[in-house]
Amino acid sequence: MQARPAIARLCRDHATLRAHLHRLHLSPDPFCPWCRITPETIEHFLLQCLHFQSHHTALHYRLSALAITTLDLPILQAATPPGNLLS
Ligand SMILES: [Zn+2]
């Protein structure tokens, strides 16, 4: 799976994340399947989950080459659609 379409889809409707599924009564709990203590939100999945730390590090590295040193969800959403930062 390519990262850019997956991230764009997550930012748009986060349909597969447990926090969202739990709100729809489609998941027994909202927690990340890797951490088990933090709700699996878009921000957690893309920026915080320790299970994906190597991916987060690679993303930080690629964005720092573009002088983007602060990484949060609004910045990631802004970088995702037209750019190729995440592909
Ligand atoms: Zn997690």
PDB file of C-alpha atoms and ligand atoms in Angstrom:
ATOM      1  CA  MET A   1       0.000   0.000   0.000  1.00  0.00           C
ATOM      2  CA  GLN A   2       1.316   3.417  -0.893  1.00  0.00           C
ATOM      3  CA  ALA A   3       1.623   5.810   2.037  1.00  0.00           C
ATOM      4  CA  ARG A   4       0.176   8.926   0.432  1.00  0.00           C
ATOM      5  CA  PRO A   5      -3.239   7.495  -0.512  1.00  0.00           C
ATOM      6  CA  ALA A   6      -3.474   5.694   2.802  1.00  0.00           C
ATOM      7  CA  ILE A   7      -2.656   8.832   4.796  1.00  0.00           C
ATOM      8  CA  ALA A   8      -5.027  10.938   2.705  1.00  0.00           C
ATOM      9  CA  ARG A   9      -7.786   8.397   3.327  1.00  0.00           C
ATOM     10  CA  LEU A  10      -7.023   8.318   7.045  1.00  0.00           C
ATOM     11  CA  CYS A  11      -7.085  12.100   7.243  1.00  0.00           C
ATOM     12  CA  ARG A  12     -10.339  12.209   5.309  1.00  0.00           C
ATOM     13  CA  ASP A  13     -12.445   9.585   7.016  1.00  0.00           C
ATOM     14  CA  HIS A  14     -10.222   7.549   9.377  1.00  0.00           C
ATOM     15  CA  ALA A  15     -12.559   4.645   8.681  1.00  0.00           C
ATOM     16  CA  THR A  16     -10.275   1.873   9.803  1.00  0.00           C
ATOM     17  CA  LEU A  17      -9.062   3.288  13.103  1.00  0.00           C
ATOM     18  CA  ARG A  18     -10.486   1.863  16.272  1.00  0.00           C
ATOM     19  CA  ALA A  19     -11.399   5.152  17.953  1.00  0.00           C
ATOM     20  CA  HIS A  20     -13.679   5.903  15.004  1.00  0.00           C
ATOM     21  CA  LEU A  21     -14.989   2.341  14.750  1.00  0.00           C
ATOM     22  CA  HIS A  22     -15.729   2.319  18.473  1.00  0.00           C
ATOM     23  CA  ARG A  23     -17.853   5.485  18.122  1.00  0.00           C
ATOM     24  CA  LEU A  24     -19.838   3.629  15.485  1.00  0.00           C
ATOM     25  CA  HIS A  25     -20.147   0.591  17.778  1.00  0.00           C
ATOM     26  CA  LEU A  26     -18.102  -1.464  15.333  1.00  0.00           C
ATOM     27  CA  SER A  27     -15.162  -2.093  17.672  1.00  0.00           C
ATOM     28  CA  PRO A  28     -15.306  -3.310  21.274  1.00  0.00           C
ATOM     29  CA  ASP A  29     -12.811  -0.664  22.395  1.00  0.00           C
ATOM     30  CA  PRO A  30     -11.138   2.480  20.999  1.00  0.00           C
ATOM     31  CA  PHE A  31      -7.585   1.488  21.823  1.00  0.00           C
ATOM     32  CA  CYS A  32      -4.619   1.044  19.537  1.00  0.00           C
ATOM     33  CA  PRO A  33      -4.054  -2.679  18.917  1.00  0.00           C
ATOM     34  CA  TRP A  34      -0.302  -2.189  19.475  1.00  0.00           C
ATOM     35  CA  CYS A  35      -0.254   0.033  22.583  1.00  0.00           C
ATOM     36  CA  ARG A  36      -3.547  -1.054  24.143  1.00  0.00           C
ATOM     37  CA  ILE A  37      -3.592   2.078  26.370  1.00  0.00           C
ATOM     38  CA  THR A  38      -4.093   4.934  23.901  1.00  0.00           C
ATOM     39  CA  PRO A  39      -7.109   5.468  21.650  1.00  0.00           C
ATOM     40  CA  GLU A  40      -6.230   4.718  18.055  1.00  0.00           C
ATOM     41  CA  THR A  41      -6.815   8.158  16.557  1.00  0.00           C
ATOM     42  CA  ILE A  42      -5.351   9.525  13.347  1.00  0.00           C
ATOM     43  CA  GLU A  43      -2.780  11.539  15.281  1.00  0.00           C
ATOM     44  CA  HIS A  44      -1.771   8.553  17.387  1.00  0.00           C
ATOM     45  CA  PHE A  45      -1.449   6.273  14.366  1.00  0.00           C
ATOM     46  CA  LEU A  46       0.467   8.714  12.172  1.00  0.00           C
ATOM     47  CA  LEU A  47       2.590  10.544  14.725  1.00  0.00           C
ATOM     48  CA  GLN A  48       2.711   8.926  18.142  1.00  0.00           C
ATOM     49  CA  CYS A  49       2.397   5.144  18.203  1.00  0.00           C
ATOM     50  CA  LEU A  50       5.701   3.615  19.230  1.00  0.00           C
ATOM     51  CA  HIS A  51       4.984   0.586  17.049  1.00  0.00           C
ATOM     52  CA  PHE A  52       5.495   2.810  13.988  1.00  0.00           C
ATOM     53  CA  GLN A  53       8.387   4.855  15.362  1.00  0.00           C
ATOM     54  CA  SER A  54      10.720   3.999  12.472  1.00  0.00           C
ATOM     55  CA  HIS A  55       8.112   5.320  10.022  1.00  0.00           C
ATOM     56  CA  HIS A  56       7.679   8.476  12.097  1.00  0.00           C
ATOM     57  CA  THR A  57      11.445   8.979  12.095  1.00  0.00           C
ATOM     58  CA  ALA A  58      11.598   8.593   8.306  1.00  0.00           C
ATOM     59  CA  LEU A  59       8.762  11.052   7.882  1.00  0.00           C
ATOM     60  CA  HIS A  60      10.447  13.596  10.166  1.00  0.00           C
ATOM     61  CA  TYR A  61      13.666  13.180   8.189  1.00  0.00           C
ATOM     62  CA  ARG A  62      11.983  13.734   4.826  1.00  0.00           C
ATOM     63  CA  LEU A  63      10.062  16.758   6.071  1.00  0.00           C
ATOM     64  CA  SER A  64      13.109  18.289   7.739  1.00  0.00           C
ATOM     65  CA  ALA A  65      14.761  18.332   4.310  1.00  0.00           C
ATOM     66  CA  LEU A  66      11.973  20.738   3.369  1.00  0.00           C
ATOM     67  CA  ALA A  67      12.582  22.863   6.491  1.00  0.00           C
ATOM     68  CA  ILE A  68       9.470  21.487   8.173  1.00  0.00           C
ATOM     69  CA  THR A  69      10.605  20.788  11.700  1.00  0.00           C
ATOM     70  CA  THR A  70       7.296  20.753  13.536  1.00  0.00           C
ATOM     71  CA  LEU A  71       5.152  17.799  12.636  1.00  0.00           C
ATOM     72  CA  ASP A  72       1.547  17.689  13.674  1.00  0.00           C
ATOM     73  CA  LEU A  73      -1.675  16.544  12.081  1.00  0.00           C
ATOM     74  CA  PRO A  74      -2.567  19.863  10.349  1.00  0.00           C
ATOM     75  CA  ILE A  75       0.907  20.028   8.781  1.00  0.00           C
ATOM     76  CA  LEU A  76       0.689  16.401   7.692  1.00  0.00           C
ATOM     77  CA  GLN A  77      -2.777  16.921   6.205  1.00  0.00           C
ATOM     78  CA  ALA A  78      -1.559  19.998   4.344  1.00  0.00           C
ATOM     79  CA  ALA A  79       1.442  18.113   2.965  1.00  0.00           C
ATOM     80  CA  THR A  80      -0.460  15.032   1.847  1.00  0.00           C
ATOM     81  CA  PRO A  81      -2.820  15.784  -1.087  1.00  0.00           C
ATOM     82  CA  PRO A  82      -0.801  17.495  -3.832  1.00  0.00           C
ATOM     83  CA  GLY A  83       2.753  16.809  -2.679  1.00  0.00           C
ATOM     84  CA  ASN A  84       4.777  13.682  -2.875  1.00  0.00           C
ATOM     85  CA  LEU A  85       6.352  13.930   0.555  1.00  0.00           C
ATOM     86  CA  LEU A  86       4.922  10.667   1.710  1.00  0.00           C
ATOM     87  CA  SER A  87       5.111   8.530  -1.382  1.00  0.00           C
TER      88      SER A  87
HETATM   89 ZN    ZN B   1      -0.261   2.677  19.395  1.00  0.00          ZN
END
